Short mmCIF file of C-alpha atoms in Angstrom, two decimals:
data_model
loop_
_atom_site.label_atom_id
_atom_site.label_comp_id
_atom_site.label_asym_id
_atom_site.label_seq_id
_atom_site.Cartn_x
_atom_site.Cartn_y
_atom_site.Cartn_z
CA ARG A 107 149.88 -106.20 77.45
CA PHE A 108 152.26 -103.98 79.55
CA GLY A 109 155.24 -104.16 80.08
CA VAL A 110 158.54 -101.91 81.76
CA ILE A 111 161.69 -100.91 80.39
CA ALA A 112 164.57 -100.39 82.70
CA PHE A 113 167.99 -98.43 81.88
CA ALA A 114 170.97 -98.11 84.51
CA PHE A 115 172.36 -94.95 84.61
CA ALA A 116 175.78 -95.41 86.74
CA ILE A 117 178.10 -98.21 87.92
CA PRO A 118 178.02 -100.11 90.68
CA ALA A 119 174.04 -101.28 91.06
CA ASN A 120 173.66 -99.24 94.69
CA ALA A 121 174.35 -96.04 92.74
CA HIS A 122 171.51 -93.80 94.35
CA SER A 123 170.36 -93.71 90.66
CA ASN A 124 170.03 -96.97 89.58
CA MET A 125 167.77 -97.59 93.24
CA ARG A 126 165.86 -94.88 91.96
CA ILE A 127 165.56 -96.81 88.98
CA ALA A 128 164.59 -99.90 90.15
CA SER A 129 162.09 -98.26 92.28
CA MET A 130 160.30 -96.65 89.94
CA ALA A 131 160.37 -100.20 87.64
CA ALA A 132 159.15 -101.76 90.40
CA THR A 133 156.57 -99.41 91.30
CA GLU A 134 155.24 -98.83 87.74
CA SER A 135 155.26 -102.65 87.10
CA ALA A 136 153.37 -102.94 90.29
CA ALA A 137 150.63 -100.29 89.26
CA TRP A 138 149.87 -102.48 85.83
CA ALA A 139 149.12 -105.97 87.23
CA HIS A 140 153.03 -106.56 88.15
CA CYS A 141 153.75 -106.92 84.30
CA PRO A 142 156.84 -108.12 83.29
CA ILE A 143 160.36 -105.71 82.99
CA PHE A 144 162.95 -106.09 81.14
CA THR A 145 166.46 -104.18 82.43
CA GLN A 146 170.14 -104.60 82.31
CA PRO A 147 172.57 -106.16 85.56
CA GLY A 148 172.46 -102.59 88.00
CA ILE A 149 169.39 -102.51 88.51
CA ASP A 150 168.35 -105.00 91.24
CA LEU A 151 164.47 -106.11 91.49
CA PRO A 152 162.93 -108.31 94.22
CA ALA A 153 162.95 -111.95 93.37
CA SER A 154 158.83 -111.30 93.17
CA HIS A 155 159.36 -109.23 89.78
CA ASP A 156 158.94 -110.80 86.58
CA VAL A 157 162.48 -109.82 85.57
CA THR A 158 164.42 -110.49 82.34
CA TYR A 159 168.12 -109.09 82.26
CA ILE A 160 170.11 -108.83 78.83
CA ARG A 161 172.82 -110.61 78.57
CA GLU A 162 175.77 -107.95 77.73
CA ARG A 163 178.63 -108.33 75.65
CA GLY A 164 180.41 -105.06 77.16
CA VAL A 165 179.93 -103.39 80.74
CA PRO A 166 177.70 -101.77 79.97
CA SER A 167 176.14 -102.07 76.60
CA PRO A 168 175.19 -99.16 74.10
CA THR A 169 171.76 -97.71 75.14
CA LEU A 170 170.73 -98.52 71.89
CA ARG A 171 171.56 -102.28 72.41
CA ILE A 172 169.69 -102.46 75.26
CA ALA A 173 166.59 -100.72 73.20
CA ARG A 174 167.06 -103.46 70.53
CA ALA A 175 166.82 -106.34 73.41
CA ALA A 176 164.34 -104.70 75.20
CA ILE A 177 161.79 -104.52 72.05
CA SER A 178 163.04 -107.94 70.77
CA TRP A 179 161.85 -108.86 74.72
CA ALA A 180 158.82 -106.85 74.14
CA ALA A 181 157.46 -108.48 70.28
CA MET A 182 158.20 -112.03 71.53
CA ARG A 183 155.64 -111.25 74.75
CA ASP A 184 153.71 -109.51 72.28
CA MET A 185 153.42 -105.90 74.09
CA ASP A 186 151.47 -102.90 73.15
CA THR A 187 152.84 -100.71 76.23
CA LEU A 188 156.08 -100.14 77.48
CA PHE A 189 157.21 -97.92 80.23
CA ILE A 190 160.09 -96.25 80.49
CA ALA A 191 162.43 -96.04 84.03
CA CYS A 192 165.45 -94.26 83.60
CA ALA A 193 167.26 -91.03 84.65
CA GLN A 194 165.95 -87.99 83.58
CA PRO A 195 169.32 -87.06 81.64
CA HIS A 196 169.34 -90.52 79.81
CA ALA A 197 165.10 -90.24 78.99
CA TRP A 198 165.97 -88.32 75.32
CA ARG A 199 168.22 -91.09 74.22
CA CYS A 200 166.66 -94.14 75.51
CA MET A 201 162.84 -92.90 74.23
CA ARG A 202 165.00 -92.15 70.89
CA ASP A 203 167.18 -95.37 70.61
CA LEU A 204 163.44 -97.45 71.65
CA ALA A 205 161.78 -95.75 68.76
CA ILE A 206 164.87 -96.75 66.27
CA ALA A 207 164.82 -100.09 67.58
CA ALA A 208 160.72 -100.29 67.17
CA ASP A 209 161.62 -99.08 63.79
CA GLU A 210 163.87 -101.99 62.79
CA ALA A 211 162.32 -104.49 63.86
CA VAL A 212 158.95 -102.94 62.06
CA TYR A 213 157.06 -103.53 65.60
CA ASP A 214 154.34 -101.45 66.48
CA VAL A 215 154.56 -100.28 70.42
CA ASN A 216 153.25 -97.53 72.53
CA MET A 217 155.75 -96.16 74.72
CA MET A 218 155.85 -93.53 78.00
CA ARG A 219 158.18 -92.19 80.61
CA CYS A 220 157.66 -93.10 84.10
CA GLU A 221 156.42 -89.91 85.54
CA ASP A 222 158.79 -89.87 88.65
CA ILE A 223 161.54 -89.09 85.87
CA VAL A 224 159.97 -85.93 85.26
CA ALA A 225 159.11 -85.31 89.30
CA ASP A 226 162.89 -85.58 89.85
CA ALA A 227 164.99 -82.60 89.80
CA TYR A 228 167.83 -83.32 87.27
CA GLU A 229 171.20 -82.81 88.65
CA GLY A 230 170.26 -85.03 91.48
CA TRP A 231 170.37 -87.96 89.13
CA PHE A 232 174.45 -87.93 88.91
CA CYS A 233 176.99 -89.91 91.05
CA ALA A 234 179.67 -88.68 92.29
CA ASP A 235 181.52 -92.13 93.05
CA SER A 236 180.19 -93.84 89.51
CA GLN A 237 182.78 -95.60 88.02
CA GLN A 238 181.00 -94.51 84.60
CA PRO A 239 182.92 -90.50 84.51
CA HIS A 240 180.09 -89.40 82.11
CA THR A 241 177.27 -90.52 84.95
CA SER A 242 179.23 -88.64 87.72
CA SER A 243 178.71 -84.99 86.94
CA GLN A 244 176.15 -83.15 84.82
CA TYR A 245 179.16 -81.44 83.53
CA ARG A 246 180.69 -84.35 81.77
CA TRP A 247 176.98 -86.45 81.02
CA PHE A 248 176.96 -83.04 78.74
CA ILE A 249 179.56 -83.64 77.21
CA TYR A 250 179.45 -87.54 76.36
CA ASP A 251 175.77 -86.60 75.89
CA ALA A 252 176.21 -83.91 73.26
CA ILE A 253 178.98 -86.41 71.15
CA LEU A 254 176.20 -89.36 70.89
CA ARG A 255 173.20 -86.56 69.75
CA ALA A 256 175.68 -85.29 66.81
CA MET A 257 176.71 -88.43 66.15
CA PRO A 258 175.84 -89.52 62.53
CA ALA A 259 173.36 -92.18 63.27
CA ARG A 260 174.99 -94.39 60.67
CA LEU A 261 178.04 -94.26 63.02
CA TYR A 262 175.49 -94.78 66.15
CA ARG A 263 173.91 -97.23 65.11
CA GLY A 264 177.38 -99.24 63.98
CA ILE A 265 178.87 -98.31 67.66
CA ALA A 266 175.68 -100.21 69.16
CA SER A 267 175.91 -103.24 67.38
#
């Protein structure tokens, strides 16, 4: 069984990065017999798709919190393969956090990034008008992401709880 996990990369939903992620998720779903999609508000998908949205407690939810909910969703549906739709700059953390969540849940699942992630230019994912400052420029993202990558795992996991 297949599924698609889509991570937003800006606020609002009509930011070009989120529209690209929604398109990527819809395309991947269609390629695999319209498999279900798990995502977050900000990724608007057509009603014709089987979509589950995370119930966010904060806007936006931390990547690890979304990953945990996504793995729980996949496990309840006994999925064995997940395709990950996300912005290229966010891909490393999305994949890492999904692996952490799968390990925490003791759930064995294959995870693959959608091919479109690497086909697009890295700098093209940033939105100058994003309401999330860290997704508005490559420089701001670098600082934000470097802090999260360097953060001790225990602290990082606690923030996402």
